[in-house]
JSON list of C-alpha atoms in Angstrom, two decimals:
[
{"chain": "S", "resi": 1, "resn": "MET", "atom": "CA", "xyz": [99.89, 103.96, 88.41]},
{"chain": "S", "resi": 2, "resn": "LYS", "atom": "CA", "xyz": [97.76, 102.39, 91.12]},
{"chain": "S", "resi": 3, "resn": "LYS", "atom": "CA", "xyz": [97.94, 98.76, 92.21]},
{"chain": "S", "resi": 4, "resn": "VAL", "atom": "CA", "xyz": [94.45, 97.23, 92.28]},
{"chain": "S", "resi": 5, "resn": "LEU", "atom": "CA", "xyz": [93.66, 93.94, 94.01]},
{"chain": "S", "resi": 6, "resn": "VAL", "atom": "CA", "xyz": [90.38, 92.26, 93.09]},
{"chain": "S", "resi": 7, "resn": "ILE", "atom": "CA", "xyz": [89.27, 89.64, 95.63]},
{"chain": "S", "resi": 8, "resn": "SER", "atom": "CA", "xyz": [86.62, 87.39, 94.12]},
{"chain": "S", "resi": 9, "resn": "ALA", "atom": "CA", "xyz": [84.83, 85.23, 96.69]},
{"chain": "S", "resi": 10, "resn": "SER", "atom": "CA", "xyz": [82.55, 83.77, 94.04]},
{"chain": "S", "resi": 11, "resn": "SER", "atom": "CA", "xyz": [82.06, 80.05, 94.50]},
{"chain": "S", "resi": 12, "resn": "ARG", "atom": "CA", "xyz": [81.78, 79.65, 90.74]},
{"chain": "S", "resi": 13, "resn": "LYS", "atom": "CA", "xyz": [84.39, 80.76, 88.24]},
{"chain": "S", "resi": 14, "resn": "GLY", "atom": "CA", "xyz": [82.41, 82.86, 85.80]},
{"chain": "S", "resi": 15, "resn": "GLY", "atom": "CA", "xyz": [79.64, 83.25, 88.37]},
{"chain": "S", "resi": 16, "resn": "ASN", "atom": "CA", "xyz": [77.69, 86.47, 88.65]},
{"chain": "S", "resi": 17, "resn": "SER", "atom": "CA", "xyz": [79.95, 88.28, 91.12]},
{"chain": "S", "resi": 18, "resn": "ASP", "atom": "CA", "xyz": [83.01, 86.91, 89.32]},
{"chain": "S", "resi": 19, "resn": "THR", "atom": "CA", "xyz": [81.68, 88.27, 86.01]},
{"chain": "S", "resi": 20, "resn": "LEU", "atom": "CA", "xyz": [81.36, 91.72, 87.59]},
{"chain": "S", "resi": 21, "resn": "CYS", "atom": "CA", "xyz": [84.96, 91.41, 88.78]},
{"chain": "S", "resi": 22, "resn": "ASP", "atom": "CA", "xyz": [86.04, 90.74, 85.21]},
{"chain": "S", "resi": 23, "resn": "GLU", "atom": "CA", "xyz": [84.19, 93.82, 83.98]},
{"chain": "S", "resi": 24, "resn": "PHE", "atom": "CA", "xyz": [85.78, 95.92, 86.72]},
{"chain": "S", "resi": 25, "resn": "ILE", "atom": "CA", "xyz": [89.18, 94.57, 85.67]},
{"chain": "S", "resi": 26, "resn": "LYS", "atom": "CA", "xyz": [88.55, 95.54, 82.03]},
{"chain": "S", "resi": 27, "resn": "GLY", "atom": "CA", "xyz": [87.94, 99.09, 83.21]},
{"chain": "S", "resi": 28, "resn": "VAL", "atom": "CA", "xyz": [91.08, 99.12, 85.36]},
{"chain": "S", "resi": 29, "resn": "GLU", "atom": "CA", "xyz": [93.14, 97.89, 82.42]},
{"chain": "S", "resi": 30, "resn": "LYS", "atom": "CA", "xyz": [91.63, 100.58, 80.19]},
{"chain": "S", "resi": 31, "resn": "SER", "atom": "CA", "xyz": [92.70, 103.22, 82.72]},
{"chain": "S", "resi": 32, "resn": "GLY", "atom": "CA", "xyz": [96.31, 101.98, 82.63]},
{"chain": "S", "resi": 33, "resn": "ASN", "atom": "CA", "xyz": [96.47, 100.82, 86.23]},
{"chain": "S", "resi": 34, "resn": "CYS", "atom": "CA", "xyz": [97.94, 97.50, 87.38]},
{"chain": "S", "resi": 35, "resn": "VAL", "atom": "CA", "xyz": [95.43, 94.85, 88.49]},
{"chain": "S", "resi": 36, "resn": "VAL", "atom": "CA", "xyz": [95.64, 91.40, 90.06]},
{"chain": "S", "resi": 37, "resn": "LYS", "atom": "CA", "xyz": [92.66, 89.14, 90.69]},
{"chain": "S", "resi": 38, "resn": "ILE", "atom": "CA", "xyz": [92.60, 86.40, 93.26]},
{"chain": "S", "resi": 39, "resn": "TYR", "atom": "CA", "xyz": [89.97, 83.71, 93.53]},
{"chain": "S", "resi": 40, "resn": "VAL", "atom": "CA", "xyz": [89.46, 83.02, 97.22]},
{"chain": "S", "resi": 41, "resn": "ARG", "atom": "CA", "xyz": [88.23, 79.51, 96.40]},
{"chain": "S", "resi": 42, "resn": "ASN", "atom": "CA", "xyz": [91.70, 78.66, 95.04]},
{"chain": "S", "resi": 43, "resn": "TYR", "atom": "CA", "xyz": [93.41, 79.40, 98.36]},
{"chain": "S", "resi": 44, "resn": "LYS", "atom": "CA", "xyz": [93.58, 77.32, 101.50]},
{"chain": "S", "resi": 45, "resn": "ILE", "atom": "CA", "xyz": [92.39, 79.61, 104.29]},
{"chain": "S", "resi": 46, "resn": "GLY", "atom": "CA", "xyz": [91.48, 78.22, 107.68]},
{"chain": "S", "resi": 47, "resn": "GLY", "atom": "CA", "xyz": [89.12, 79.99, 110.05]},
{"chain": "S", "resi": 48, "resn": "CYS", "atom": "CA", "xyz": [90.49, 82.21, 112.78]},
{"chain": "S", "resi": 49, "resn": "ASN", "atom": "CA", "xyz": [91.21, 80.17, 115.92]},
{"chain": "S", "resi": 50, "resn": "ALA", "atom": "CA", "xyz": [90.95, 83.24, 118.20]},
{"chain": "S", "resi": 51, "resn": "CYS", "atom": "CA", "xyz": [94.21, 82.23, 119.89]},
{"chain": "S", "resi": 52, "resn": "TYR", "atom": "CA", "xyz": [95.49, 85.80, 119.45]},
{"chain": "S", "resi": 53, "resn": "ALA", "atom": "CA", "xyz": [99.09, 84.69, 119.11]},
{"chain": "S", "resi": 54, "resn": "CYS", "atom": "CA", "xyz": [99.21, 87.04, 116.13]},
{"chain": "S", "resi": 55, "resn": "ARG", "atom": "CA", "xyz": [98.64, 90.02, 118.42]},
{"chain": "S", "resi": 56, "resn": "LYS", "atom": "CA", "xyz": [102.11, 89.40, 119.88]},
{"chain": "S", "resi": 57, "resn": "THR", "atom": "CA", "xyz": [103.97, 88.31, 116.76]},
{"chain": "S", "resi": 58, "resn": "GLY", "atom": "CA", "xyz": [102.09, 89.90, 113.85]},
{"chain": "S", "resi": 59, "resn": "VAL", "atom": "CA", "xyz": [101.97, 86.47, 112.23]},
{"chain": "S", "resi": 60, "resn": "CYS", "atom": "CA", "xyz": [99.21, 83.87, 112.30]},
{"chain": "S", "resi": 61, "resn": "VAL", "atom": "CA", "xyz": [100.18, 80.45, 113.64]},
{"chain": "S", "resi": 62, "resn": "GLN", "atom": "CA", "xyz": [98.26, 78.76, 110.82]},
{"chain": "S", "resi": 63, "resn": "LYS", "atom": "CA", "xyz": [100.41, 77.74, 107.88]},
{"chain": "S", "resi": 64, "resn": "ASP", "atom": "CA", "xyz": [98.08, 78.31, 104.98]},
{"chain": "S", "resi": 65, "resn": "ASP", "atom": "CA", "xyz": [97.70, 80.72, 102.06]},
{"chain": "S", "resi": 66, "resn": "MET", "atom": "CA", "xyz": [96.39, 83.70, 103.98]},
{"chain": "S", "resi": 67, "resn": "SER", "atom": "CA", "xyz": [99.80, 85.30, 104.48]},
{"chain": "S", "resi": 68, "resn": "ASP", "atom": "CA", "xyz": [100.12, 85.71, 100.69]},
{"chain": "S", "resi": 69, "resn": "ILE", "atom": "CA", "xyz": [96.71, 87.37, 100.45]},
{"chain": "S", "resi": 70, "resn": "LEU", "atom": "CA", "xyz": [97.48, 89.65, 103.39]},
{"chain": "S", "resi": 71, "resn": "GLN", "atom": "CA", "xyz": [100.70, 90.80, 101.76]},
{"chain": "S", "resi": 72, "resn": "ARG", "atom": "CA", "xyz": [98.84, 91.58, 98.55]},
{"chain": "S", "resi": 73, "resn": "MET", "atom": "CA", "xyz": [96.29, 93.60, 100.51]},
{"chain": "S", "resi": 74, "resn": "VAL", "atom": "CA", "xyz": [99.00, 95.58, 102.28]},
{"chain": "S", "resi": 75, "resn": "ASP", "atom": "CA", "xyz": [100.81, 96.26, 99.00]},
{"chain": "S", "resi": 76, "resn": "SER", "atom": "CA", "xyz": [97.71, 97.39, 97.05]},
{"chain": "S", "resi": 77, "resn": "ASP", "atom": "CA", "xyz": [96.37, 100.90, 96.66]},
{"chain": "S", "resi": 78, "resn": "VAL", "atom": "CA", "xyz": [92.83, 99.80, 95.80]},
{"chain": "S", "resi": 79, "resn": "ILE", "atom": "CA", "xyz": [91.00, 96.68, 96.99]},
{"chain": "S", "resi": 80, "resn": "VAL", "atom": "CA", "xyz": [87.84, 95.31, 95.40]},
{"chain": "S", "resi": 81, "resn": "MET", "atom": "CA", "xyz": [85.87, 92.85, 97.52]},
{"chain": "S", "resi": 82, "resn": "ALA", "atom": "CA", "xyz": [83.30, 90.84, 95.59]},
{"chain": "S", "resi": 83, "resn": "THR", "atom": "CA", "xyz": [80.87, 88.34, 97.09]},
{"chain": "S", "resi": 84, "resn": "PRO", "atom": "CA", "xyz": [77.59, 86.69, 96.29]},
{"chain": "S", "resi": 85, "resn": "VAL", "atom": "CA", "xyz": [74.93, 87.28, 98.93]},
{"chain": "S", "resi": 86, "resn": "TYR", "atom": "CA", "xyz": [74.04, 84.17, 100.92]},
{"chain": "S", "resi": 87, "resn": "PHE", "atom": "CA", "xyz": [71.16, 84.55, 103.38]},
{"chain": "S", "resi": 88, "resn": "TYR", "atom": "CA", "xyz": [71.52, 88.37, 103.40]},
{"chain": "S", "resi": 89, "resn": "SER", "atom": "CA", "xyz": [75.24, 88.24, 104.14]},
{"chain": "S", "resi": 90, "resn": "MET", "atom": "CA", "xyz": [78.60, 87.73, 102.46]},
{"chain": "S", "resi": 91, "resn": "ASN", "atom": "CA", "xyz": [79.55, 84.16, 101.74]},
{"chain": "S", "resi": 92, "resn": "GLY", "atom": "CA", "xyz": [81.69, 82.17, 104.16]},
{"chain": "S", "resi": 93, "resn": "GLN", "atom": "CA", "xyz": [84.83, 82.41, 102.04]},
{"chain": "S", "resi": 94, "resn": "MET", "atom": "CA", "xyz": [84.85, 86.22, 102.23]},
{"chain": "S", "resi": 95, "resn": "LYS", "atom": "CA", "xyz": [84.05, 86.28, 105.94]},
{"chain": "S", "resi": 96, "resn": "THR", "atom": "CA", "xyz": [86.86, 83.82, 106.68]},
{"chain": "S", "resi": 97, "resn": "LEU", "atom": "CA", "xyz": [89.29, 85.96, 104.68]},
{"chain": "S", "resi": 98, "resn": "ILE", "atom": "CA", "xyz": [88.22, 89.10, 106.58]},
{"chain": "S", "resi": 99, "resn": "ASP", "atom": "CA", "xyz": [88.58, 87.40, 109.96]},
{"chain": "S", "resi": 100, "resn": "ARG", "atom": "CA", "xyz": [92.07, 86.24, 109.05]},
{"chain": "S", "resi": 101, "resn": "THR", "atom": "CA", "xyz": [93.33, 89.78, 108.39]},
{"chain": "S", "resi": 102, "resn": "LEU", "atom": "CA", "xyz": [93.71, 90.21, 112.17]},
{"chain": "S", "resi": 103, "resn": "PRO", "atom": "CA", "xyz": [97.51, 89.79, 112.27]},
{"chain": "S", "resi": 104, "resn": "ARG", "atom": "CA", "xyz": [98.09, 92.75, 109.95]},
{"chain": "S", "resi": 105, "resn": "TYR", "atom": "CA", "xyz": [94.79, 94.64, 109.66]},
{"chain": "S", "resi": 106, "resn": "SER", "atom": "CA", "xyz": [96.39, 97.88, 110.88]},
{"chain": "S", "resi": 107, "resn": "GLU", "atom": "CA", "xyz": [98.79, 97.69, 107.91]},
{"chain": "S", "resi": 108, "resn": "ILE", "atom": "CA", "xyz": [95.86, 97.65, 105.46]},
{"chain": "S", "resi": 109, "resn": "LYS", "atom": "CA", "xyz": [95.77, 101.41, 105.65]},
{"chain": "S", "resi": 110, "resn": "ASP", "atom": "CA", "xyz": [95.17, 104.31, 103.28]},
{"chain": "S", "resi": 111, "resn": "LYS", "atom": "CA", "xyz": [93.26, 102.07, 100.84]},
{"chain": "S", "resi": 112, "resn": "ASP", "atom": "CA", "xyz": [90.39, 102.79, 98.52]},
{"chain": "S", "resi": 113, "resn": "PHE", "atom": "CA", "xyz": [87.75, 100.06, 98.51]},
{"chain": "S", "resi": 114, "resn": "TYR", "atom": "CA", "xyz": [85.05, 98.99, 96.07]},
{"chain": "S", "resi": 115, "resn": "PHE", "atom": "CA", "xyz": [82.41, 96.43, 96.96]},
{"chain": "S", "resi": 116, "resn": "ILE", "atom": "CA", "xyz": [80.62, 94.14, 94.53]},
{"chain": "S", "resi": 117, "resn": "ALA", "atom": "CA", "xyz": [77.61, 92.10, 95.68]},
{"chain": "S", "resi": 118, "resn": "THR", "atom": "CA", "xyz": [75.24, 89.92, 93.69]},
{"chain": "S", "resi": 119, "resn": "ALA", "atom": "CA", "xyz": [71.92, 88.48, 94.79]},
{"chain": "S", "resi": 120, "resn": "ALA", "atom": "CA", "xyz": [68.70, 87.08, 93.40]},
{"chain": "S", "resi": 121, "resn": "ALA", "atom": "CA", "xyz": [66.78, 89.83, 95.18]},
{"chain": "S", "resi": 122, "resn": "GLY", "atom": "CA", "xyz": [67.01, 93.60, 94.80]},
{"chain": "S", "resi": 123, "resn": "LYS", "atom": "CA", "xyz": [69.44, 96.18, 96.14]},
{"chain": "S", "resi": 124, "resn": "GLY", "atom": "CA", "xyz": [67.73, 96.35, 99.52]},
{"chain": "S", "resi": 125, "resn": "ALA", "atom": "CA", "xyz": [68.48, 92.68, 100.15]},
{"chain": "S", "resi": 126, "resn": "MET", "atom": "CA", "xyz": [72.18, 93.38, 99.70]},
{"chain": "S", "resi": 127, "resn": "GLU", "atom": "CA", "xyz": [72.46, 96.23, 102.19]},
{"chain": "S", "resi": 128, "resn": "ARG", "atom": "CA", "xyz": [73.29, 93.96, 105.14]},
{"chain": "S", "resi": 129, "resn": "THR", "atom": "CA", "xyz": [76.14, 92.47, 103.14]},
{"chain": "S", "resi": 130, "resn": "ILE", "atom": "CA", "xyz": [77.45, 95.91, 102.22]},
{"chain": "S", "resi": 131, "resn": "ASP", "atom": "CA", "xyz": [77.09, 97.03, 105.85]},
{"chain": "S", "resi": 132, "resn": "SER", "atom": "CA", "xyz": [79.22, 94.06, 106.93]},
{"chain": "S", "resi": 133, "resn": "LEU", "atom": "CA", "xyz": [81.91, 94.90, 104.37]},
{"chain": "S", "resi": 134, "resn": "ARG", "atom": "CA", "xyz": [81.83, 98.52, 105.57]},
{"chain": "S", "resi": 135, "resn": "GLY", "atom": "CA", "xyz": [82.19, 97.22, 109.13]},
{"chain": "S", "resi": 136, "resn": "PHE", "atom": "CA", "xyz": [85.45, 95.60, 108.07]},
{"chain": "S", "resi": 137, "resn": "THR", "atom": "CA", "xyz": [86.78, 98.72, 106.37]},
{"chain": "S", "resi": 138, "resn": "ASP", "atom": "CA", "xyz": [85.73, 100.85, 109.35]},
{"chain": "S", "resi": 139, "resn": "CYS", "atom": "CA", "xyz": [88.36, 98.93, 111.33]},
{"chain": "S", "resi": 140, "resn": "LEU", "atom": "CA", "xyz": [91.13, 99.82, 108.87]},
{"chain": "S", "resi": 141, "resn": "PRO", "atom": "CA", "xyz": [93.14, 103.05, 109.21]},
{"chain": "S", "resi": 142, "resn": "ASN", "atom": "CA", "xyz": [92.09, 105.71, 106.69]},
{"chain": "S", "resi": 143, "resn": "SER", "atom": "CA", "xyz": [90.05, 103.41, 104.46]},
{"chain": "S", "resi": 144, "resn": "ASN", "atom": "CA", "xyz": [87.79, 104.98, 101.88]},
{"chain": "S", "resi": 145, "resn": "VAL", "atom": "CA", "xyz": [84.85, 103.19, 100.25]},
{"chain": "S", "resi": 146, "resn": "LYS", "atom": "CA", "xyz": [84.79, 104.67, 96.75]},
{"chain": "S", "resi": 147, "resn": "GLY", "atom": "CA", "xyz": [81.96, 102.65, 95.27]},
{"chain": "S", "resi": 148, "resn": "VAL", "atom": "CA", "xyz": [79.44, 99.84, 95.55]},
{"chain": "S", "resi": 149, "resn": "ILE", "atom": "CA", "xyz": [78.17, 97.77, 92.65]},
{"chain": "S", "resi": 150, "resn": "TYR", "atom": "CA", "xyz": [74.89, 95.95, 93.19]},
{"chain": "S", "resi": 151, "resn": "GLY", "atom": "CA", "xyz": [74.23, 92.99, 90.91]},
{"chain": "S", "resi": 152, "resn": "ALA", "atom": "CA", "xyz": [70.52, 92.56, 91.64]},
{"chain": "S", "resi": 153, "resn": "GLY", "atom": "CA", "xyz": [68.38, 89.82, 90.15]},
{"chain": "S", "resi": 154, "resn": "ALA", "atom": "CA", "xyz": [71.28, 87.40, 89.68]},
{"chain": "S", "resi": 155, "resn": "TRP", "atom": "CA", "xyz": [70.52, 83.91, 90.95]},
{"chain": "S", "resi": 156, "resn": "GLU", "atom": "CA", "xyz": [71.41, 81.43, 88.23]},
{"chain": "S", "resi": 157, "resn": "LEU", "atom": "CA", "xyz": [74.79, 81.36, 86.52]},
{"chain": "S", "resi": 158, "resn": "GLY", "atom": "CA", "xyz": [74.80, 84.05, 83.84]},
{"chain": "S", "resi": 159, "resn": "ASP", "atom": "CA", "xyz": [71.84, 86.04, 85.19]},
{"chain": "S", "resi": 160, "resn": "ILE", "atom": "CA", "xyz": [74.11, 89.09, 85.50]},
{"chain": "S", "resi": 161, "resn": "LYS", "atom": "CA", "xyz": [74.57, 89.35, 81.74]},
{"chain": "S", "resi": 162, "resn": "GLY", "atom": "CA", "xyz": [72.66, 92.36, 80.44]},
{"chain": "S", "resi": 163, "resn": "ASN", "atom": "CA", "xyz": [72.35, 93.78, 83.96]},
{"chain": "S", "resi": 164, "resn": "LYS", "atom": "CA", "xyz": [73.20, 97.47, 84.40]},
{"chain": "S", "resi": 165, "resn": "ALA", "atom": "CA", "xyz": [75.80, 96.40, 86.98]},
{"chain": "S", "resi": 166, "resn": "ILE", "atom": "CA", "xyz": [78.02, 95.18, 84.11]},
{"chain": "S", "resi": 167, "resn": "LYS", "atom": "CA", "xyz": [78.49, 98.74, 82.86]},
{"chain": "S", "resi": 168, "resn": "GLU", "atom": "CA", "xyz": [78.74, 100.12, 86.40]},
{"chain": "S", "resi": 169, "resn": "ALA", "atom": "CA", "xyz": [81.58, 97.70, 87.21]},
{"chain": "S", "resi": 170, "resn": "TYR", "atom": "CA", "xyz": [83.47, 98.60, 84.03]},
{"chain": "S", "resi": 171, "resn": "GLU", "atom": "CA", "xyz": [83.05, 102.35, 84.63]},
{"chain": "S", "resi": 172, "resn": "ALA", "atom": "CA", "xyz": [84.12, 102.08, 88.28]},
{"chain": "S", "resi": 173, "resn": "GLY", "atom": "CA", "xyz": [87.30, 100.28, 87.24]},
{"chain": "S", "resi": 174, "resn": "LYS", "atom": "CA", "xyz": [87.98, 102.74, 84.45]},
{"chain": "S", "resi": 175, "resn": "ASN", "atom": "CA", "xyz": [87.61, 105.72, 86.79]},
{"chain": "S", "resi": 176, "resn": "ILE", "atom": "CA", "xyz": [90.30, 104.64, 89.23]}
]
């Protein structure tokens, strides 16, 4: 049984990227794997101070919720990173989380990754976001991007309903 961590950076519970996370989770549960979802918005995560104290100690000097998320990432076999697209990039919550993996990023190794992105525009508008997420995983030892789910045409809350990405998210989760 694989341990799957779904990281939802959606600003809205039940938002478009969050809805795709839920569909992915349904698929994971159908496959019999273990899944945990975290809502980044529910955690207190400060921005990286670039003090690099963590390079010596392996621990960030900030006393916030990031250490819990980092431990979950290290302990997982599969990590799903879901973000809405803001100005052709991931949202600030996801970027802050990524930056704060610095103390233990080398321990986030041998992981399979799935990316979920939603945007009002089409797939092409999401490529920069996906490239940025790939840039993160390129820094991790032996990471493997197994799939990308594009939720195109999703601007308003609920726009993702009926979108082909719903089925794609479910199937990706089920095939883990």
